[in-house]
Amino acid sequence: MTSVLIALDEPKATAIGADLERDGIRVIGILAPGEITVSLLSESDAVILPATRSALTSELVQACDRSGVRIITLGTGDSRLLGRYGLPEALPEDADAWQIADALADETPITTTPQTPSNRRVIAVWGPHGAPGRSTVAIQLAVEMMRSGGSCALVDADTVAPSLALLLGLGDDAPGIAAACRRAELGGLDAAELARLATRVETSAGGLEVLGGLNRPSRWPELAAGRLRTTLQVCREWADVTIVDVSAAFDADEEITDDLAGPRRNAATTTVLREADVVVAVTAADPLSVSRFLRDHAELRRLIGPTAHVAVVANQVRPGPLGIDARGQIRGALERFAGITDVSFLPLDQRAADAALLHARPMADITPRSALVAAIRRLVETLEPVRPTGSKVTAGSRRGSSRVARWLRPERGALAASPLGSGRELAS
């Protein structure tokens, strides 16, 4: 005889219990969801619960898994929540006893699978030690990604030197990625919750959702691998593109330690790199950074596999440390020592970088005519080769696309048409 535990509101619980008893199913208890104990679970074959987040906690699901107890849910149900736990589809809230009995007798119930669009992507921005410009590139990529019309999220998963909040003028007291990871471990993270935890930054391309990083690097255990992996999965439901800034070190061999069950210092970086659809690998255009990049690139390939999509970017390109032909020197070294033939180059624009730091805004908003901004737009085109009609990126434009620039265009046009307009005024 099948034994069930009913954890529903009254008087519905009593009515269902009486009907199930008449159908030959033994009801061992009727109680509230929060009153379920391990001893009661050990005596039952199934538990009947409402399909709500307050009832379906991760602790209860784990206890049922350990005791071999099936979970039958009633109500409209959240497909993301049920799919996350691998539970069968919820029965109607007004389901009769015979429907519940049929669900208990079904040996192969249909589990709920959350529907995630296949075009949702996670892009990791990584680079070796020495400040090659990972965070700056991540911010500019996020802004330019939004120009195609999709939504974009920016996540700071750097456990060593998180900086996105400072670069964007945000406070370090926002919940951010740490709160999202805690919610993910409890099974309560979804797209709506991520939107609540994120900070919206208005840019020239639209609203950018930002999940700030840790306000103290000592909090790195909060970004555990399992938590962050679940958070990234939910990010695919939340935004069309999620750009994640990570630290330099990932140390694929750090699992060789005495404490196999403890947290890993660089688990956040390792998890993001493995989960990402594209890895934007950034190196600064100087001999020291290129040397570090070549050494770490081999470990990166060993971690994510030889077929993973890695877009190599040489940042801060200038003739000083590498001679006149800096691009040729970098391209030759990468091809000779790592077999890398496809490289994108970002020029050094110190004026634009200083202006962005001064105003704590993306470069595209402050200096839209910057050569660096145009180069990142060309980089985005290589990462997103297929774009909807009418969403062409103006990578080669020197006019800029910020709101201020768009507002000034008609004024400049009217001035040029006026007989009083002078070259001096137009240049200003």
GROMACS .gro file of C-alpha atoms in nm:
model
  428
    1MET     CA    1   0.000   0.000   0.000
    2THR     CA    2   0.129   0.345  -0.092
    3SER     CA    3   0.183   0.582   0.202
    4VAL     CA    4   0.163   0.957   0.149
    5LEU     CA    5   0.222   1.269   0.353
    6ILE     CA    6  -0.006   1.565   0.278
    7ALA     CA    7   0.130   1.915   0.333
    8LEU     CA    8  -0.151   2.138   0.205
    9ASP     CA    9  -0.373   2.408   0.350
   10GLU     CA   10  -0.697   2.316   0.522
   11PRO     CA   11  -0.972   2.225   0.454
   12LYS     CA   12  -0.839   2.102   0.121
   13ALA     CA   13  -0.580   1.873   0.284
   14THR     CA   14  -0.842   1.684   0.489
   15ALA     CA   15  -1.073   1.643   0.190
   16ILE     CA   16  -0.797   1.505  -0.032
   17GLY     CA   17  -0.679   1.278   0.249
   18ALA     CA   18  -1.026   1.125   0.290
   19ASP     CA   19  -1.062   1.067  -0.084
   20LEU     CA   20  -0.717   0.905  -0.106
   21GLU     CA   21  -0.801   0.672   0.185
   22ARG     CA   22  -1.108   0.555  -0.005
   23ASP     CA   23  -0.886   0.486  -0.308
   24GLY     CA   24  -0.665   0.256  -0.100
   25ILE     CA   25  -0.381   0.501  -0.035
   26ARG     CA   26  -0.261   0.531   0.325
   27VAL     CA   27  -0.231   0.885   0.459
   28ILE     CA   28   0.023   0.893   0.740
   29GLY     CA   29  -0.013   1.260   0.823
   30ILE     CA   30  -0.163   1.599   0.734
   31LEU     CA   31   0.047   1.900   0.828
   32ALA     CA   32   0.194   2.226   0.707
   33PRO     CA   33   0.493   2.217   0.467
   34GLY     CA   34   0.727   2.361   0.729
   35GLU     CA   35   0.639   2.084   0.977
   36ILE     CA   36   0.770   1.794   0.768
   37THR     CA   37   1.036   1.597   0.954
   38VAL     CA   38   1.287   1.335   0.847
   39SER     CA   39   1.114   1.068   1.059
   40LEU     CA   40   0.784   1.126   0.879
   41LEU     CA   41   0.957   1.112   0.541
   42SER     CA   42   1.112   0.776   0.628
   43GLU     CA   43   0.762   0.630   0.673
   44SER     CA   44   0.611   0.767   0.352
   45ASP     CA   45   0.645   0.691  -0.017
   46ALA     CA   46   0.538   1.034  -0.141
   47VAL     CA   47   0.463   1.384  -0.018
   48ILE     CA   48   0.197   1.615  -0.164
   49LEU     CA   49   0.292   1.982  -0.162
   50PRO     CA   50   0.183   2.312  -0.319
   51ALA     CA   51   0.403   2.417  -0.611
   52THR     CA   52   0.536   2.728  -0.438
   53ARG     CA   53   0.885   2.844  -0.349
   54SER     CA   54   0.801   2.861   0.021
   55ALA     CA   55   0.705   2.493   0.022
   56LEU     CA   56   0.965   2.357  -0.221
   57THR     CA   57   1.284   2.447  -0.040
   58SER     CA   58   1.618   2.297  -0.134
   59GLU     CA   59   1.645   2.138   0.214
   60LEU     CA   60   1.312   1.958   0.173
   61VAL     CA   61   1.394   1.837  -0.179
   62GLN     CA   62   1.732   1.705  -0.061
   63ALA     CA   63   1.569   1.528   0.236
   64CYS     CA   64   1.314   1.365   0.005
   65ASP     CA   65   1.594   1.253  -0.230
   66ARG     CA   66   1.785   1.095   0.058
   67SER     CA   67   1.472   0.916   0.183
   68GLY     CA   68   1.355   0.809  -0.163
   69VAL     CA   69   1.029   1.002  -0.131
   70ARG     CA   70   0.846   1.124  -0.441
   71ILE     CA   71   0.717   1.481  -0.454
   72ILE     CA   72   0.373   1.553  -0.602
   73THR     CA   73   0.296   1.923  -0.645
   74LEU     CA   74  -0.037   2.100  -0.688
   75GLY     CA   75  -0.095   2.445  -0.834
   76THR     CA   76   0.009   2.651  -1.132
   77GLY     CA   77   0.376   2.591  -1.054
   78ASP     CA   78   0.690   2.764  -1.172
   79SER     CA   79   0.846   2.562  -1.453
   80ARG     CA   80   1.191   2.705  -1.375
   81LEU     CA   81   1.165   2.600  -1.011
   82LEU     CA   82   1.030   2.253  -1.088
   83GLY     CA   83   1.279   2.202  -1.369
   84ARG     CA   84   1.568   2.306  -1.146
   85TYR     CA   85   1.480   2.030  -0.904
   86GLY     CA   86   1.391   1.781  -1.177
   87LEU     CA   87   1.034   1.743  -1.047
   88PRO     CA   88   0.731   1.627  -1.247
   89GLU     CA   89   0.486   1.879  -1.386
   90ALA     CA   90   0.249   2.018  -1.124
   91LEU     CA   91  -0.108   1.894  -1.112
   92PRO     CA   92  -0.395   2.145  -1.124
   93GLU     CA   93  -0.464   2.319  -0.795
   94ASP     CA   94  -0.818   2.170  -0.790
   95ALA     CA   95  -0.700   1.820  -0.888
   96ASP     CA   96  -0.922   1.533  -0.774
   97ALA     CA   97  -0.800   1.240  -0.569
   98TRP     CA   98  -0.802   1.007  -0.871
   99GLN     CA   99  -0.561   1.241  -1.054
  100ILE     CA  100  -0.325   1.232  -0.757
  101ALA     CA  101  -0.358   0.853  -0.740
  102ASP     CA  102  -0.272   0.826  -1.110
  103ALA     CA  103   0.035   1.047  -1.056
  104LEU     CA  104   0.146   0.824  -0.769
  105ALA     CA  105   0.103   0.514  -0.985
  106ASP     CA  106   0.296   0.663  -1.280
  107GLU     CA  107   0.640   0.503  -1.284
  108THR     CA  108   0.787   0.748  -1.540
  109PRO     CA  109   0.648   1.094  -1.474
  110ILE     CA  110   0.727   1.372  -1.722
  111THR     CA  111   0.972   1.611  -1.562
  112THR     CA  112   0.961   1.983  -1.625
  113THR     CA  113   1.246   2.128  -1.829
  114PRO     CA  114   1.294   2.504  -1.816
  115GLN     CA  115   1.289   2.654  -2.162
  116THR     CA  116   1.603   2.858  -2.226
  117PRO     CA  117   1.642   3.031  -2.562
  118SER     CA  118   1.929   2.879  -2.757
  119ASN     CA  119   2.067   3.218  -2.860
  120ARG     CA  120   2.131   3.335  -2.503
  121ARG     CA  121   2.504   3.354  -2.444
  122VAL     CA  122   2.758   3.399  -2.165
  123ILE     CA  123   3.081   3.578  -2.260
  124ALA     CA  124   3.376   3.568  -2.021
  125VAL     CA  125   3.641   3.841  -2.030
  126TRP     CA  126   3.974   3.703  -1.905
  127GLY     CA  127   4.337   3.807  -1.921
  128PRO     CA  128   4.669   3.743  -1.748
  129HIS     CA  129   4.804   3.928  -1.444
  130GLY     CA  130   4.921   4.285  -1.485
  131ALA     CA  131   4.603   4.487  -1.557
  132PRO     CA  132   4.566   4.427  -1.934
  133GLY     CA  133   4.230   4.609  -1.926
  134ARG     CA  134   3.982   4.325  -1.865
  135SER     CA  135   3.724   4.537  -1.681
  136THR     CA  136   3.743   4.826  -1.928
  137VAL     CA  137   3.694   4.590  -2.222
  138ALA     CA  138   3.405   4.414  -2.043
  139ILE     CA  139   3.220   4.743  -1.986
  140GLN     CA  140   3.263   4.862  -2.343
  141LEU     CA  141   3.162   4.523  -2.483
  142ALA     CA  142   2.843   4.529  -2.276
  143VAL     CA  143   2.749   4.876  -2.401
  144GLU     CA  144   2.814   4.790  -2.764
  145MET     CA  145   2.633   4.456  -2.738
  146MET     CA  146   2.314   4.643  -2.650
  147ARG     CA  147   2.320   4.841  -2.974
  148SER     CA  148   2.189   4.535  -3.159
  149GLY     CA  149   1.863   4.568  -2.969
  150GLY     CA  150   1.903   4.282  -2.719
  151SER     CA  151   1.934   4.296  -2.343
  152CYS     CA  152   2.275   4.271  -2.180
  153ALA     CA  153   2.393   4.203  -1.826
  154LEU     CA  154   2.736   4.276  -1.681
  155VAL     CA  155   2.860   4.055  -1.397
  156ASP     CA  156   3.170   4.106  -1.183
  157ALA     CA  157   3.298   3.763  -1.080
  158ASP     CA  158   3.653   3.881  -1.007
  159THR     CA  159   3.739   3.746  -0.662
  160VAL     CA  160   4.081   3.915  -0.648
  161ALA     CA  161   4.028   4.277  -0.757
  162PRO     CA  162   3.660   4.348  -0.840
  163SER     CA  163   3.631   4.689  -1.006
  164LEU     CA  164   3.317   4.719  -1.221
  165ALA     CA  165   3.121   4.902  -0.951
  166LEU     CA  166   3.397   5.160  -0.907
  167LEU     CA  167   3.441   5.209  -1.281
  168LEU     CA  168   3.067   5.272  -1.321
  169GLY     CA  169   3.027   5.492  -1.013
  170LEU     CA  170   2.817   5.241  -0.819
  171GLY     CA  171   2.824   5.185  -0.445
  172ASP     CA  172   2.985   4.872  -0.308
  173ASP     CA  173   2.691   4.803  -0.076
  174ALA     CA  174   2.461   4.667  -0.351
  175PRO     CA  175   2.365   4.295  -0.324
  176GLY     CA  176   2.533   4.198  -0.652
  177ILE     CA  177   2.669   3.860  -0.749
  178ALA     CA  178   2.721   3.741  -0.390
  179ALA     CA  179   2.351   3.775  -0.307
  180ALA     CA  180   2.258   3.605  -0.636
  181CYS     CA  181   2.481   3.309  -0.551
  182ARG     CA  182   2.325   3.277  -0.206
  183ARG     CA  183   1.978   3.278  -0.357
  184ALA     CA  184   2.088   3.020  -0.614
  185GLU     CA  185   2.199   2.783  -0.341
  186LEU     CA  186   1.857   2.813  -0.174
  187GLY     CA  187   1.677   2.745  -0.502
  188GLY     CA  188   1.512   3.087  -0.506
  189LEU     CA  189   1.695   3.251  -0.796
  190ASP     CA  190   1.515   3.336  -1.118
  191ALA     CA  191   1.519   3.613  -1.377
  192ALA     CA  192   1.294   3.838  -1.169
  193GLU     CA  193   1.517   3.796  -0.865
  194LEU     CA  194   1.827   3.878  -1.068
  195ALA     CA  195   1.660   4.194  -1.194
  196ARG     CA  196   1.588   4.292  -0.833
  197LEU     CA  197   1.946   4.229  -0.720
  198ALA     CA  198   2.106   4.408  -1.016
  199THR     CA  199   2.173   4.780  -1.052
  200ARG     CA  200   2.054   4.943  -1.372
  201VAL     CA  201   2.299   5.183  -1.537
  202GLU     CA  202   2.165   5.409  -1.810
  203THR     CA  203   2.404   5.434  -2.105
  204SER     CA  204   2.391   5.576  -2.457
  205ALA     CA  205   2.290   5.229  -2.580
  206GLY     CA  206   2.016   5.173  -2.320
  207GLY     CA  207   1.982   5.035  -1.971
  208LEU     CA  208   2.264   4.803  -1.864
  209GLU     CA  209   2.196   4.557  -1.580
  210VAL     CA  210   2.501   4.527  -1.353
  211LEU     CA  211   2.566   4.264  -1.084
  212GLY     CA  212   2.846   4.418  -0.881
  213GLY     CA  213   3.127   4.215  -0.734
  214LEU     CA  214   3.248   4.156  -0.380
  215ASN     CA  215   3.320   4.464  -0.173
  216ARG     CA  216   3.603   4.274  -0.002
  217PRO     CA  217   3.821   4.011  -0.172
  218SER     CA  218   3.817   3.807   0.152
  219ARG     CA  219   3.455   3.713   0.072
  220TRP     CA  220   3.565   3.491  -0.217
  221PRO     CA  221   3.418   3.169  -0.062
  222GLU     CA  222   3.071   3.313  -0.131
  223LEU     CA  223   3.128   3.262  -0.505
  224ALA     CA  224   3.149   2.883  -0.482
  225ALA     CA  225   3.149   2.681  -0.803
  226GLY     CA  226   2.802   2.527  -0.761
  227ARG     CA  227   2.641   2.857  -0.667
  228LEU     CA  228   2.798   3.046  -0.955
  229ARG     CA  229   2.718   2.774  -1.208
  230THR     CA  230   2.348   2.792  -1.117
  231THR     CA  231   2.357   3.172  -1.130
  232LEU     CA  232   2.500   3.168  -1.482
  233GLN     CA  233   2.228   2.927  -1.594
  234VAL     CA  234   1.963   3.169  -1.467
  235CYS     CA  235   2.149   3.457  -1.635
  236ARG     CA  236   2.078   3.289  -1.969
  237GLU     CA  237   1.707   3.326  -1.894
  238TRP     CA  238   1.753   3.683  -1.773
  239ALA     CA  239   1.949   3.852  -2.053
  240ASP     CA  240   2.031   3.790  -2.418
  241VAL     CA  241   2.402   3.835  -2.348
  242THR     CA  242   2.576   3.808  -2.011
  243ILE     CA  243   2.931   3.944  -1.996
  244VAL     CA  244   3.132   3.824  -1.697
  245ASP     CA  245   3.454   3.987  -1.580
  246VAL     CA  246   3.684   3.736  -1.408
  247SER     CA  247   4.024   3.743  -1.241
  248ALA     CA  248   4.349   3.632  -1.402
  249ALA     CA  249   4.423   3.317  -1.202
  250PHE     CA  250   4.222   2.999  -1.252
  251ASP     CA  251   4.479   2.732  -1.159
  252ALA     CA  252   4.330   2.416  -1.306
  253ASP     CA  253   4.549   2.211  -1.070
  254GLU     CA  254   4.437   2.375  -0.747
  255GLU     CA  255   4.215   2.074  -0.675
  256ILE     CA  256   4.532   1.892  -0.569
  257THR     CA  257   4.502   2.003  -0.208
  258ASP     CA  258   4.455   1.838   0.128
  259ASP     CA  259   4.102   1.975   0.175
  260LEU     CA  260   3.911   1.822  -0.116
  261ALA     CA  261   3.572   1.937   0.017
  262GLY     CA  262   3.672   2.296   0.090
  263PRO     CA  263   3.616   2.599  -0.131
  264ARG     CA  264   3.862   2.687  -0.405
  265ARG     CA  265   4.023   3.030  -0.421
  266ASN     CA  266   3.988   3.055  -0.799
  267ALA     CA  267   3.674   2.845  -0.842
  268ALA     CA  268   3.476   3.145  -0.968
  269THR     CA  269   3.711   3.207  -1.260
  270THR     CA  270   3.733   2.837  -1.346
  271THR     CA  271   3.355   2.798  -1.340
  272VAL     CA  272   3.289   3.102  -1.560
  273LEU     CA  273   3.549   2.998  -1.817
  274ARG     CA  274   3.400   2.648  -1.841
  275GLU     CA  275   3.041   2.773  -1.866
  276ALA     CA  276   3.107   3.056  -2.112
  277ASP     CA  277   3.012   3.029  -2.478
  278VAL     CA  278   3.289   3.272  -2.575
  279VAL     CA  279   3.606   3.366  -2.388
  280VAL     CA  280   3.747   3.709  -2.475
  281ALA     CA  281   4.115   3.672  -2.383
  282VAL     CA  282   4.279   4.012  -2.333
  283THR     CA  283   4.651   4.087  -2.332
  284ALA     CA  284   4.818   4.423  -2.305
  285ALA     CA  285   5.042   4.522  -2.595
  286ASP     CA  286   5.376   4.500  -2.415
  287PRO     CA  287   5.638   4.224  -2.395
  288LEU     CA  288   5.567   4.134  -2.032
  289SER     CA  289   5.190   4.095  -2.077
  290VAL     CA  290   5.227   3.902  -2.404
  291SER     CA  291   5.473   3.666  -2.235
  292ARG     CA  292   5.231   3.605  -1.947
  293PHE     CA  293   4.945   3.560  -2.193
  294LEU     CA  294   5.131   3.293  -2.390
  295ARG     CA  295   5.209   3.100  -2.075
  296ASP     CA  296   4.852   3.116  -1.939
  297HIS     CA  297   4.686   3.058  -2.277
  298ALA     CA  298   4.807   2.698  -2.282
  299GLU     CA  299   4.652   2.640  -1.939
  300LEU     CA  300   4.333   2.810  -2.055
  301ARG     CA  301   4.305   2.574  -2.352
  302ARG     CA  302   4.367   2.277  -2.125
  303LEU     CA  303   4.085   2.396  -1.899
  304ILE     CA  304   3.813   2.473  -2.156
  305GLY     CA  305   3.919   2.243  -2.439
  306PRO     CA  306   4.080   2.300  -2.778
  307THR     CA  307   3.751   2.362  -2.961
  308ALA     CA  308   3.610   2.632  -2.733
  309HIS     CA  309   3.563   2.976  -2.888
  310VAL     CA  310   3.841   3.207  -2.768
  311ALA     CA  311   3.861   3.560  -2.912
  312VAL     CA  312   4.211   3.699  -2.858
  313VAL     CA  313   4.234   4.076  -2.805
  314ALA     CA  314   4.552   4.285  -2.784
  315ASN     CA  315   4.469   4.594  -2.581
  316GLN     CA  316   4.652   4.926  -2.536
  317VAL     CA  317   4.836   4.896  -2.868
  318ARG     CA  318   5.098   5.170  -2.916
  319PRO     CA  319   5.443   5.183  -3.077
  320GLY     CA  320   5.639   5.254  -2.756
  321PRO     CA  321   5.726   4.917  -2.598
  322LEU     CA  322   5.722   4.712  -2.921
  323GLY     CA  323   5.862   4.946  -3.181
  324ILE     CA  324   5.690   5.095  -3.485
  325ASP     CA  325   5.515   4.777  -3.604
  326ALA     CA  326   5.354   4.682  -3.272
  327ARG     CA  327   5.071   4.486  -3.435
  328GLY     CA  328   5.309   4.284  -3.648
  329GLN     CA  329   5.526   4.204  -3.346
  330ILE     CA  330   5.226   4.084  -3.142
  331ARG     CA  331   5.074   3.888  -3.428
  332GLY     CA  332   5.405   3.716  -3.502
  333ALA     CA  333   5.467   3.619  -3.139
  334LEU     CA  334   5.116   3.481  -3.088
  335GLU     CA  335   5.127   3.282  -3.411
  336ARG     CA  336   5.477   3.145  -3.349
  337PHE     CA  337   5.439   3.038  -2.987
  338ALA     CA  338   5.064   2.965  -2.959
  339GLY     CA  339   4.939   2.915  -3.315
  340ILE     CA  340   4.701   3.212  -3.280
  341THR     CA  341   4.632   3.375  -3.616
  342ASP     CA  342   4.312   3.570  -3.545
  343VAL     CA  343   4.380   3.872  -3.323
  344SER     CA  344   4.178   4.189  -3.263
  345PHE     CA  345   4.367   4.507  -3.175
  346LEU     CA  346   4.246   4.786  -2.947
  347PRO     CA  347   4.449   5.108  -2.961
  348LEU     CA  348   4.561   5.296  -2.653
  349ASP     CA  349   4.347   5.606  -2.603
  350GLN     CA  350   4.463   5.753  -2.275
  351ARG     CA  351   4.245   6.062  -2.308
  352ALA     CA  352   3.929   5.854  -2.345
  353ALA     CA  353   4.033   5.623  -2.061
  354ASP     CA  354   4.100   5.918  -1.829
  355ALA     CA  355   3.767   6.079  -1.917
  356ALA     CA  356   3.581   5.754  -1.847
  357LEU     CA  357   3.755   5.723  -1.508
  358LEU     CA  358   3.688   6.087  -1.422
  359HIS     CA  359   3.314   6.062  -1.493
  360ALA     CA  360   3.276   5.692  -1.393
  361ARG     CA  361   3.095   5.625  -1.720
  362PRO     CA  362   3.155   5.404  -2.025
  363MET     CA  363   3.384   5.553  -2.287
  364ALA     CA  364   3.109   5.535  -2.549
  365ASP     CA  365   2.908   5.787  -2.344
  366ILE     CA  366   3.192   6.032  -2.274
  367THR     CA  367   3.416   6.006  -2.583
  368PRO     CA  368   3.204   5.847  -2.858
  369ARG     CA  369   3.460   5.945  -3.126
  370SER     CA  370   3.740   5.755  -2.956
  371ALA     CA  371   3.936   5.515  -3.174
  372LEU     CA  372   3.913   5.263  -2.892
  373VAL     CA  373   3.532   5.279  -2.895
  374ALA     CA  374   3.528   5.220  -3.272
  375ALA     CA  375   3.768   4.926  -3.237
  376ILE     CA  376   3.548   4.761  -2.973
  377ARG     CA  377   3.248   4.802  -3.202
  378ARG     CA  378   3.440   4.614  -3.471
  379LEU     CA  379   3.525   4.347  -3.213
  380VAL     CA  380   3.155   4.308  -3.129
  381GLU     CA  381   3.083   4.246  -3.496
  382THR     CA  382   3.323   3.951  -3.490
  383LEU     CA  383   3.154   3.813  -3.179
  384GLU     CA  384   2.807   3.863  -3.327
  385PRO     CA  385   2.841   3.809  -3.703
  386VAL     CA  386   2.466   3.780  -3.760
  387ARG     CA  387   2.266   4.090  -3.675
  388PRO     CA  388   1.902   4.184  -3.734
  389THR     CA  389   1.826   4.414  -4.027
  390GLY     CA  390   1.861   4.776  -3.936
  391SER     CA  391   2.095   4.721  -3.639
  392LYS     CA  392   2.425   4.787  -3.813
  393VAL     CA  393   2.702   4.890  -3.580
  394THR     CA  394   2.864   5.219  -3.679
  395ALA     CA  395   3.217   5.095  -3.613
  396GLY     CA  396   3.377   5.321  -3.868
  397SER     CA  397   3.177   5.631  -3.779
  398ARG     CA  398   3.364   5.922  -3.621
  399ARG     CA  399   3.048   6.109  -3.537
  400GLY     CA  400   2.966   5.905  -3.230
  401SER     CA  401   2.632   5.773  -3.117
  402SER     CA  402   2.582   5.911  -2.768
  403ARG     CA  403   2.270   6.109  -2.684
  404VAL     CA  404   2.474   6.429  -2.664
  405ALA     CA  405   2.625   6.368  -3.009
  406ARG     CA  406   2.284   6.293  -3.161
  407TRP     CA  407   2.143   6.610  -3.006
  408LEU     CA  408   2.425   6.824  -3.147
  409ARG     CA  409   2.399   6.694  -3.506
  410PRO     CA  410   2.094   6.901  -3.615
  411GLU     CA  411   2.242   7.209  -3.447
  412ARG     CA  412   2.570   7.167  -3.637
  413GLY     CA  413   2.380   7.108  -3.960
  414ALA     CA  414   2.182   7.429  -3.916
  415LEU     CA  415   2.501   7.619  -3.838
  416ALA     CA  416   2.673   7.487  -4.149
  417ALA     CA  417   2.379   7.597  -4.366
  418SER     CA  418   2.379   7.944  -4.216
  419PRO     CA  419   2.579   8.215  -4.400
  420LEU     CA  420   2.702   8.330  -4.059
  421GLY     CA  421   2.861   7.994  -3.982
  422SER     CA  422   3.237   7.995  -3.980
  423GLY     CA  423   3.494   7.720  -3.984
  424ARG     CA  424   3.595   7.814  -3.633
  425GLU     CA  425   3.243   7.769  -3.502
  426LEU     CA  426   3.198   7.440  -3.686
  427ALA     CA  427   3.520   7.304  -3.545
  428SER     CA  428   3.402   7.376  -3.196
   0.00000   0.00000   0.00000
